[in-house]
Coordinates of C-alpha atoms in Angstrom, one line a residue:
X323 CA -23.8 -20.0 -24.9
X324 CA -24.1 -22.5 -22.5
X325 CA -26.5 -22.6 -18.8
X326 CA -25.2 -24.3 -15.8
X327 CA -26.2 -24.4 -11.7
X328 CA -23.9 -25.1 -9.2
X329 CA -24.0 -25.4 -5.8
X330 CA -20.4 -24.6 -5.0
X331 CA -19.3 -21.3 -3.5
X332 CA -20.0 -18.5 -5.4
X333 CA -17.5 -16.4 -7.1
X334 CA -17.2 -13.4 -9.5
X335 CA -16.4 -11.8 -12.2
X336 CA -15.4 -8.3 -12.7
X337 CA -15.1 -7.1 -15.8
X338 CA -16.2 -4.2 -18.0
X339 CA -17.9 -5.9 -21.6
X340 CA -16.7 -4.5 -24.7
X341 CA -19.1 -4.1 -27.8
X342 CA -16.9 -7.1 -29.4
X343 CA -17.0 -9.5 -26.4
X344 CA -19.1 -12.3 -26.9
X345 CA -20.3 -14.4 -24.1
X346 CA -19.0 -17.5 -24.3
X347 CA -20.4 -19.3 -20.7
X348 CA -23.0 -18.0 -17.9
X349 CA -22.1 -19.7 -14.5
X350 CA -25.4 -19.4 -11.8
X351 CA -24.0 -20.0 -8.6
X352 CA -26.0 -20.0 -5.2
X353 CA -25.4 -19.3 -1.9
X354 CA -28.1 -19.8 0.9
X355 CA -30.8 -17.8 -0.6
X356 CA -28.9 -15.1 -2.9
X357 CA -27.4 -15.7 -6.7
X358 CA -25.1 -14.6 -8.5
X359 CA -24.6 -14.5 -11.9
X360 CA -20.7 -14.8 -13.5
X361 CA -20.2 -14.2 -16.8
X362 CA -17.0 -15.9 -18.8
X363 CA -15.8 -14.7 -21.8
X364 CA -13.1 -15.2 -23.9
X365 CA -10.9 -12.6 -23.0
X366 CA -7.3 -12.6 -20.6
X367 CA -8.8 -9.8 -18.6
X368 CA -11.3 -11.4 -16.7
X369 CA -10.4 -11.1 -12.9
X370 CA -11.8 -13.7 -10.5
X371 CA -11.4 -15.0 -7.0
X372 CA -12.9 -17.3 -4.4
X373 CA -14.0 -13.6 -2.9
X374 CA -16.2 -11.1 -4.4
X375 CA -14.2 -8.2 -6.2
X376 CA -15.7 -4.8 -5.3
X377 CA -16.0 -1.7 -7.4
X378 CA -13.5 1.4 -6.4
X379 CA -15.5 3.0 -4.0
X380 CA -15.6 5.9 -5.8
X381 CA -17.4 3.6 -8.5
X382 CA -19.9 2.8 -5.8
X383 CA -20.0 6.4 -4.7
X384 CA -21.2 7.7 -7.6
X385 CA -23.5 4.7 -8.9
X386 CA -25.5 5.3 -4.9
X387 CA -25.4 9.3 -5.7
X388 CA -26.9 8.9 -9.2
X389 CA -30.1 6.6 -7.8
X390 CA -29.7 5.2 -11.5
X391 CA -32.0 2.1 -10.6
X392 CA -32.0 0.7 -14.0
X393 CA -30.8 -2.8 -14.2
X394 CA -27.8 -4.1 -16.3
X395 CA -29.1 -4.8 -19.9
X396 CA -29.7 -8.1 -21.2
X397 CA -26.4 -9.2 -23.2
X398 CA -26.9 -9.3 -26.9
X399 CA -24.5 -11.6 -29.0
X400 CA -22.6 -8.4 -29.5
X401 CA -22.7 -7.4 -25.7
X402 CA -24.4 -4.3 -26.8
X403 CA -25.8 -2.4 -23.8
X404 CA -28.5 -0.7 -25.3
X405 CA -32.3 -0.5 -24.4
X406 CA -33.9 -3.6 -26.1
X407 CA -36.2 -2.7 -28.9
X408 CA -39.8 -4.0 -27.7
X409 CA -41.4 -3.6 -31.3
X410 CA -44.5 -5.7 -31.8
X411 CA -44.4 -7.4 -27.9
X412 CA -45.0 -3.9 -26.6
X413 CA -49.0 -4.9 -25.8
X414 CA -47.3 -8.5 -24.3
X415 CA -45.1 -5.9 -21.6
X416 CA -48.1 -4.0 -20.9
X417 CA -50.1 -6.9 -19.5
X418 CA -52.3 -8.3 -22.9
X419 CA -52.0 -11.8 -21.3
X420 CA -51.8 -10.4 -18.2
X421 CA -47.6 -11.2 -17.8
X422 CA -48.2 -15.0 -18.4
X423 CA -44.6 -16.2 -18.4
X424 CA -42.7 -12.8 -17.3
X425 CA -43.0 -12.6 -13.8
X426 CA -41.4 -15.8 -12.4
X427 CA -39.0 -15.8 -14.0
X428 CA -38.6 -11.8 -13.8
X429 CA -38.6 -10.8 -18.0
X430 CA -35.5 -8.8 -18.3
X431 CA -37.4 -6.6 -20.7
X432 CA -40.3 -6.4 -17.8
X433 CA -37.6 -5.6 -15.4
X434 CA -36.3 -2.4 -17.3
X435 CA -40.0 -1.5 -18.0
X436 CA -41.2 -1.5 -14.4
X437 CA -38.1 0.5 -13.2
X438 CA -38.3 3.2 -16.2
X439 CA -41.9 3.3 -14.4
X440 CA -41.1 3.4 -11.0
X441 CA -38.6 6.8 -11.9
X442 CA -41.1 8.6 -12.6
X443 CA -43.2 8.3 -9.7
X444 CA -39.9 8.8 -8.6
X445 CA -39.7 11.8 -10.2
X446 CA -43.1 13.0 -8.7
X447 CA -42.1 13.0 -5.5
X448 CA -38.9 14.7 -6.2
X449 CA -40.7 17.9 -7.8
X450 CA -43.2 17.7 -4.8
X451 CA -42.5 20.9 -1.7
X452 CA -42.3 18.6 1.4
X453 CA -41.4 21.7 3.7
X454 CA -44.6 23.0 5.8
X455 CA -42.9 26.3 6.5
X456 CA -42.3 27.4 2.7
X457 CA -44.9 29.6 1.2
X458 CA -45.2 27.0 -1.6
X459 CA -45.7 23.8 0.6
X460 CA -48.1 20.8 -1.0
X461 CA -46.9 22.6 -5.0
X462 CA -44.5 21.0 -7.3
X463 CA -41.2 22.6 -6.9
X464 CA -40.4 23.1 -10.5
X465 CA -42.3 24.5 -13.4
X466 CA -43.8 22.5 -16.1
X467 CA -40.9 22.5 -18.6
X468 CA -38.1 21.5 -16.6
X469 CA -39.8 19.3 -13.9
X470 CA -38.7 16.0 -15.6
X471 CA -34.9 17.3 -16.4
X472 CA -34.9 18.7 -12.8
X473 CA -36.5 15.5 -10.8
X474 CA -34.3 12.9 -12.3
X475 CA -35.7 12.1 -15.9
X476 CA -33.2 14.0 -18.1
X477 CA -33.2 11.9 -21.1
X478 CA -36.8 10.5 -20.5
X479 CA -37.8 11.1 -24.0
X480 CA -41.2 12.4 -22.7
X481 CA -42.9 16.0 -21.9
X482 CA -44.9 17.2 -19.6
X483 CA -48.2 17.9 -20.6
X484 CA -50.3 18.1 -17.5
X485 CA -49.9 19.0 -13.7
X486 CA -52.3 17.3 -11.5
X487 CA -54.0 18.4 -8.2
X488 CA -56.0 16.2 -5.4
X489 CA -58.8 17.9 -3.0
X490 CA -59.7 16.7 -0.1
X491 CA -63.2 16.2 0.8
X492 CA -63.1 16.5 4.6
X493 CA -65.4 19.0 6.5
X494 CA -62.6 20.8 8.1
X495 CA -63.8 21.6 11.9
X496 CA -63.8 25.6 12.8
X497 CA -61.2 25.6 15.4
X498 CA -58.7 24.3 12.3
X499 CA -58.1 27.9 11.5
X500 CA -56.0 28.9 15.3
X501 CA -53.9 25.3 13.8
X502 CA -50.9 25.7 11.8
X503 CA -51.8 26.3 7.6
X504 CA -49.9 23.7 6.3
X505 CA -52.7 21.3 8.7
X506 CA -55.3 22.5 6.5
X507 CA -53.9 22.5 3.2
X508 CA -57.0 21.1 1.4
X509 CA -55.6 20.8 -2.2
X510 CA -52.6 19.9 -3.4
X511 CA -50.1 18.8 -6.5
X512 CA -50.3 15.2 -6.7
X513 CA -48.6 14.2 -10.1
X514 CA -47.9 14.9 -14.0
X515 CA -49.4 13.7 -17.6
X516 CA -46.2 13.5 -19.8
X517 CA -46.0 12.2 -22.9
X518 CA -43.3 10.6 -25.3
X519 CA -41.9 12.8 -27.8
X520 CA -39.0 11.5 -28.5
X521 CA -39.4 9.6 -32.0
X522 CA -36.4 7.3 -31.7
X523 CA -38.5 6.5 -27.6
X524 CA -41.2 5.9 -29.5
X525 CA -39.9 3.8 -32.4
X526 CA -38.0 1.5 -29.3
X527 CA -41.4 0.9 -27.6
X528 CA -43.1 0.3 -30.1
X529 CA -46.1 3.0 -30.1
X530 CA -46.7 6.4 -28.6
X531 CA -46.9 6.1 -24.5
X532 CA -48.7 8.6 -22.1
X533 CA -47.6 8.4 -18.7
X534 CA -50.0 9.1 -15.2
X535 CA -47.5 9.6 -12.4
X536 CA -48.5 10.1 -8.9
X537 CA -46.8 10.4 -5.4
X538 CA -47.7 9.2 -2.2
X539 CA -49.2 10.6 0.9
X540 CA -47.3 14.0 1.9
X541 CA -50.3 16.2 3.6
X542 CA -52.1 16.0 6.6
X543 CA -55.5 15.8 5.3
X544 CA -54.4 12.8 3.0
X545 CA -53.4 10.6 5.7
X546 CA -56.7 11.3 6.9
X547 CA -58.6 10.5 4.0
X548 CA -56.3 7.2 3.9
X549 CA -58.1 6.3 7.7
X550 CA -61.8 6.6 5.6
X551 CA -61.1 3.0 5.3
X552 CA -65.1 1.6 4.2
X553 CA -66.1 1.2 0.9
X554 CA -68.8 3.6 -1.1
X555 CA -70.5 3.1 -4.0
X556 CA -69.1 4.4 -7.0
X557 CA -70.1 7.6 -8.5
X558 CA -73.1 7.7 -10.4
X559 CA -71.8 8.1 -14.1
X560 CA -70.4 4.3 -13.7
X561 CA -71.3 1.7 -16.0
X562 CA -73.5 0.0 -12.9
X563 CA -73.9 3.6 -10.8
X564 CA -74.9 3.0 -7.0
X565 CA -77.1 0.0 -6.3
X566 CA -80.3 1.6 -6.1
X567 CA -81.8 -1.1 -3.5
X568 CA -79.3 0.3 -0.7
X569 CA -77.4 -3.1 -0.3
X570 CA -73.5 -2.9 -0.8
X571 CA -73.9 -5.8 -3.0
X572 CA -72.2 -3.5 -6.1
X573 CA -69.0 -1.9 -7.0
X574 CA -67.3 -0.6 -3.9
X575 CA -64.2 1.8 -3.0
X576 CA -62.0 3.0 -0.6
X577 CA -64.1 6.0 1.0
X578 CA -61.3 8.1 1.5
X579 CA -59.3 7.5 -2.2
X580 CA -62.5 8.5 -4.3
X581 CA -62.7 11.5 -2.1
X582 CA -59.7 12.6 -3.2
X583 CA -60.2 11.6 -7.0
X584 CA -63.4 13.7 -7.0
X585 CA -63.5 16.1 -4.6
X586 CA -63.2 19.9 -5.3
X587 CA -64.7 22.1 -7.9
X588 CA -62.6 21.1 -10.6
X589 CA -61.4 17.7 -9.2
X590 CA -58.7 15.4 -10.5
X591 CA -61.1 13.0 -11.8
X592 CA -61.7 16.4 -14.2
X593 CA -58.0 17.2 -14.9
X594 CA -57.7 13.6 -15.7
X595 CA -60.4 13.2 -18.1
X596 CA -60.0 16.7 -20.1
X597 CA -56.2 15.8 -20.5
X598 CA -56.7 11.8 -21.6
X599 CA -59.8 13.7 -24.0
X600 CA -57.4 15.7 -25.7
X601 CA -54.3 13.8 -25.9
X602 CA -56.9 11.1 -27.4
X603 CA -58.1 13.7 -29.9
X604 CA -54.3 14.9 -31.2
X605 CA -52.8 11.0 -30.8
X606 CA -55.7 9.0 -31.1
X607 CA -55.0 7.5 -34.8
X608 CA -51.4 6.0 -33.9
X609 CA -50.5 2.9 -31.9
X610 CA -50.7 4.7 -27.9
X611 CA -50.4 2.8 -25.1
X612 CA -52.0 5.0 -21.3
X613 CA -49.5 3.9 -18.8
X614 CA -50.5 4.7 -14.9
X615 CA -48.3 4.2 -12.2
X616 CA -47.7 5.3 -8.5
X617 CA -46.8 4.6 -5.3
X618 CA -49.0 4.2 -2.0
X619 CA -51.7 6.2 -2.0
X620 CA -51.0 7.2 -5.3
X621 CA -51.1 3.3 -6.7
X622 CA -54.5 3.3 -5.2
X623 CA -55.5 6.4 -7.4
X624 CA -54.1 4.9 -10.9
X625 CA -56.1 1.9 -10.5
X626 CA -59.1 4.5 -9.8
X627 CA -57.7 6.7 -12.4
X628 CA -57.4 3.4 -14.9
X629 CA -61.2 2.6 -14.0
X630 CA -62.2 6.1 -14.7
X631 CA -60.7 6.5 -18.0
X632 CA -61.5 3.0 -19.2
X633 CA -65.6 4.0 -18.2
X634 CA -65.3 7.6 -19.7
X635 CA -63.5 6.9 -23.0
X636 CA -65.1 4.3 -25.6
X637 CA -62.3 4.4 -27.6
X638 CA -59.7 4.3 -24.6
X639 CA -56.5 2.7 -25.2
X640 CA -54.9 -0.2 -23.5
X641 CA -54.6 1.1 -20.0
X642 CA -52.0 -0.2 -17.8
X643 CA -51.5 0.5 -14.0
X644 CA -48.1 -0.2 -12.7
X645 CA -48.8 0.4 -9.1
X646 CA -45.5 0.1 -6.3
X647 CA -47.1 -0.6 -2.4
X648 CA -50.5 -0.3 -3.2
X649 CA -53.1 -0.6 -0.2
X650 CA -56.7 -2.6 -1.1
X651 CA -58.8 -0.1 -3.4
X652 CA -62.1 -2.0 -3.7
X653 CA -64.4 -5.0 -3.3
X654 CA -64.9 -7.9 -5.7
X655 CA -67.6 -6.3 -7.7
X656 CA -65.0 -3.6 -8.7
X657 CA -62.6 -5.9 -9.5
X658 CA -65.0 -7.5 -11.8
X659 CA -65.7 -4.3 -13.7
X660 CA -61.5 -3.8 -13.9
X661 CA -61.3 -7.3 -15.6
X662 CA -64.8 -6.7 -18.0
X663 CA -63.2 -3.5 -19.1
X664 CA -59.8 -4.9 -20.0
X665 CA -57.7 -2.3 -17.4
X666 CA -54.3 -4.5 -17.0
X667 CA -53.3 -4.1 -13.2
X668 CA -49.5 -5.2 -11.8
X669 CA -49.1 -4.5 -8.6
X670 CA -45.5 -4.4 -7.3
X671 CA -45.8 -5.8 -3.7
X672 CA -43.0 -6.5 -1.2
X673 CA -44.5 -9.2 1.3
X674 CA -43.2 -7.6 4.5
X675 CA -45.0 -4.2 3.8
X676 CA -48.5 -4.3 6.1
X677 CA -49.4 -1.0 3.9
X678 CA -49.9 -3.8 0.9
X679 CA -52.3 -5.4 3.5
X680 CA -54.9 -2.7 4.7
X681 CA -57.7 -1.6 4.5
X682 CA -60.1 -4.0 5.6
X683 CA -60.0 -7.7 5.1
X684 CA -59.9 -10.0 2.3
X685 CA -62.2 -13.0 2.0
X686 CA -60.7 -14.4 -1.7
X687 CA -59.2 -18.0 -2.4
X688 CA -57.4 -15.7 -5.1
X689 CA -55.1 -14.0 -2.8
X690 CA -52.3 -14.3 -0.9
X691 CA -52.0 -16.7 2.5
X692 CA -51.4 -14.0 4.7
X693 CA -54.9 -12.3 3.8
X694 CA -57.9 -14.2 5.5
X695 CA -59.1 -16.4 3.7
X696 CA -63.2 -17.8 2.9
X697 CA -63.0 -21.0 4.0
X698 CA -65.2 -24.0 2.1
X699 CA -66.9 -25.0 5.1
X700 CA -68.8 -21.4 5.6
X701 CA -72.3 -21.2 5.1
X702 CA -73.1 -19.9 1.2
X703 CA -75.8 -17.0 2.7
X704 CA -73.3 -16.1 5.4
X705 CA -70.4 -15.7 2.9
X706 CA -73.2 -13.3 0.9
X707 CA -73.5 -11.5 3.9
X708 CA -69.7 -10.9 4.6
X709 CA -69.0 -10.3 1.4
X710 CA -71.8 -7.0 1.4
X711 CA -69.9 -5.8 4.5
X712 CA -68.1 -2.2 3.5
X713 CA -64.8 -3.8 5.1
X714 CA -64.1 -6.6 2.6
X715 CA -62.1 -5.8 0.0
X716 CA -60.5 -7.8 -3.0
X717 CA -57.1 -7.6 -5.0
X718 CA -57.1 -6.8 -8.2
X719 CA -54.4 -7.6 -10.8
X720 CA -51.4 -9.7 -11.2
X721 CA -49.0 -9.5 -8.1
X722 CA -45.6 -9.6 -8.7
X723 CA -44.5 -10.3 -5.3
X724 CA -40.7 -9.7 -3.8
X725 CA -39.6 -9.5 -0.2
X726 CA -36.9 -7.4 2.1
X727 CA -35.7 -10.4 3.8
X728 CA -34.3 -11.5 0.8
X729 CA -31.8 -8.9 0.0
X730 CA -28.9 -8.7 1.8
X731 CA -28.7 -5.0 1.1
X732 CA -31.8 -3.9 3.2
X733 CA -30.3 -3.4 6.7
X734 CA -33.8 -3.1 8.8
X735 CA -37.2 -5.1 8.4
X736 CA -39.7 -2.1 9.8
X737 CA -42.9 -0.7 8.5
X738 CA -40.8 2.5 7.0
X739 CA -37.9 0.7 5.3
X740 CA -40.5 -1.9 3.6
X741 CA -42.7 0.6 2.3
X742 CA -40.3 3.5 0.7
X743 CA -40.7 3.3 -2.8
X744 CA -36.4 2.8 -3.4
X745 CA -37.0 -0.3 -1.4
X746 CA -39.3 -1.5 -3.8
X747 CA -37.4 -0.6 -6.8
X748 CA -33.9 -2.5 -5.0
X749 CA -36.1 -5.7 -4.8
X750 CA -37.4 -5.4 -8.7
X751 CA -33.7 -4.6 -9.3
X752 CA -32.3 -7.5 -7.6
X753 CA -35.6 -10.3 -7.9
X754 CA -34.4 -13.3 -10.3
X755 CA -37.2 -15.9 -9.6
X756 CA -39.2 -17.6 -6.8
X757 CA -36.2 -20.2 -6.5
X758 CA -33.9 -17.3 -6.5
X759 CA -34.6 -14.6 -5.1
X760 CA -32.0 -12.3 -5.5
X761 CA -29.4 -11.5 -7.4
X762 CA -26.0 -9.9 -5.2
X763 CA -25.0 -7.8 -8.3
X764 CA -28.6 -5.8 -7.6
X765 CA -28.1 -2.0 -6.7
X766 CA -27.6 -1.1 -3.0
X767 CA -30.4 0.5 -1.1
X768 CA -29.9 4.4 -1.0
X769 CA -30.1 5.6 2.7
X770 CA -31.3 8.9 3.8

């Protein structure tokens, strides 16, 4: 096989790849800031033109209607299409060297493993009862058995072990009960624990993988727990607990995302830890990987989630958050404590989504140039000072970092279309690498 650029006009190739094809020649052409890969091979079939030749639309039709956002599969010398085997490089995919070398250029291996991800948070907020006049608004539509062949994940290999349930903690005012119900719906389903069952799933990745899936904000009382912007100490059964001298020179959250991690009699910080405790005690002798992933809100409760579990359980297993449009979760010192206790963090952030940029501020050489930065000329006692402020926050992770603008299939830059999680799972589709940032053969963005 043979590599080349060119900066001609771009052209394509149609064709549908038999399991005895072999790829003879991969042509990368770009134009402005899109490519587009053509594969040649040796076969009289091939169709090409100096214009793109579309799908029947019927073709397209059904591909939109599916919301099948898994990417083509990387061409093996037999042009087999199946799921690569990750074997031993499964700890390598779940951040052991924190995606050194897989995220610019986008891993094609990564790629699959971040979208087989992002379905079922998909998933979750497919089973979740949007409707504020049904009796069963704020539960999961489905019960516990078929939720993952219902919401999308037919052939997922993995059952559902767990439902999960957020409280919030807000001091609801009297004159809330003369307001509509759905208003002060306190607790609600949130997510699932499902596990992989499926031996021929689990031979392919390599071990046994438990999935964490949470939604979004849906409820009214969660978007106002997402405005309890400051940071609070963490809970006293931390590794480092509150600082006991008063100063907000510790580990620091969100206010309003540990409320609704441990709020309520039997909170999800409880569901969480007697489910993880007793998956660990049937599983916990064979390879098992604890992947956490979610979207918004819920992105910001898998890295709490991740802390949580990592603190709680000695014997934890590598813990990975996959998190899609994440806000800010925590200050520096909790980053620190993420990093001591091995939790692997990727945050999936599109640059023109401000929800990736709130709460607070960010005073951090580490981060991004849109975030305010410390600058080398501040005074060392003032930075001290700033930096104990409950409105400065730090990213934690690695950031794989895409962009609407650079998809031609995203027809409006606004705070909506930026932040839905199919836009974020287009631009993981689509991303090739910082010098090309798209590929036109991507999916098309599924509109409402």
């Amino acid at each position: 096989m043979r590599i080349s650029l060119s900066p001609i006009r771009p052209y394509s190739v149609v064709h549908s790849l038999p399991n005895h094809d072999v790829v003879s020649h991969v042509n990368v052409t770009m134009s402005n800031r899109h490519c587009r890969c053509v594969l040649t091979l040796p076969s009289p079939t091939i169709s090409t033109s100096r214009s793109p030749v579309m799908p029947k639309p019927d073709t397209w039709e059904s591909l939109l209607l599916n919301q099948d956002h898994t990417v083509p599969v990387e061409l093996s010398s037999s042009g087999s299409n199946y799921p690569v085997k990750l074997g031993r490089r499964w700890m390598e995919y779940q951040g052991l060297q924190n995606w050194e070398g897989l995220l610019d250029p986008l891993d094609e291996n990564l790629r699959r493993e971040i979208l087989r991800y992002g379905k079922f948070v998909e998933s979750a907020y497919q089973s979740f009862d949007f409707d504020p006049s049904s009796p069963t608004y704020a539960t999961c539509r489905f019960s516990r058995s078929t939720l993952l062949d219902r919401s999308g994940l037919p052939n997922s290999g993995y059952r559902l072990t767990k439902n999960l349930r957020a409280t919030s903690g807000i001091n609801l005012p009297r004159w809330i009960e003369k307001a509509p119900s759905w208003m002060a719906t306190q607790s609600s389903w949130i997510g699932y624990v499902a596990v992989c069952q499926d031996k021929e799933e689990i031979s392919r990745l390599g071990r046994r993988d438990v999935v964490i899936s949470f939604r979004g904000t849906a409820t009214c009382l969660e978007w106002l727990e997402n405005l309890r912007a400051t940071l609070t100490h963490l809970p006293d059964d931390g590794p480092t607990g509150p600082n006991l001298n008063g100063s907000n020179s510790g580990p620091m959250v969100e206010s309003g995302f540990l409320s609704l991690y441990t709020s309520g009699a039997h909170s999800l910080r409880d569901m969480v830890r007697e489910e993880i405790a007793r998956l660990l005690q049937s599983y916990g002798d064979e390879p098992l990987s604890l992947t956490i992933t979610g979207h918004s809100l819920g992105a910001a409760i898998a890295t709490l989630a991740a802390y949580d579990i990592k603190t709680t359980f000695k014997r934890a297993p590598m813990v990975t958050v996959i998190s899609f449009g994440g806000p800010r979760v925590g200050n520096r010192s909790f980053r620190r404590l993420l990093e001591k206790q091995g939790t692997k963090v990727l945050r999936i952030v599109n640059s023109d989504d401000v929800i990736t940029k709130v709460p607070g501020v960010v005073l951090d050489s580490r981060d991004q140039q849109d975030n305010v930065k410390m600058t080398a000329s501040m005074p060392s006692w003032i930075q001290r000072r700033v930096e104990e402020t409950p409105w400065v926050y730090a990213e934690v992770g690695k950031e794989l970092r895409l962009s609407s603008r650079d998809s031609p299939y995203v027809n409006s830059i606004n705070v909506a279309t930026c932040h839905e999680l199919k836009t974020y799972l287009h631009l993981v589709d689509g991303f090739v690498s910082s010098t090309c940032p798209f590929r036109e053969t991507a999916r098309r963005v599924l509109h409402r």
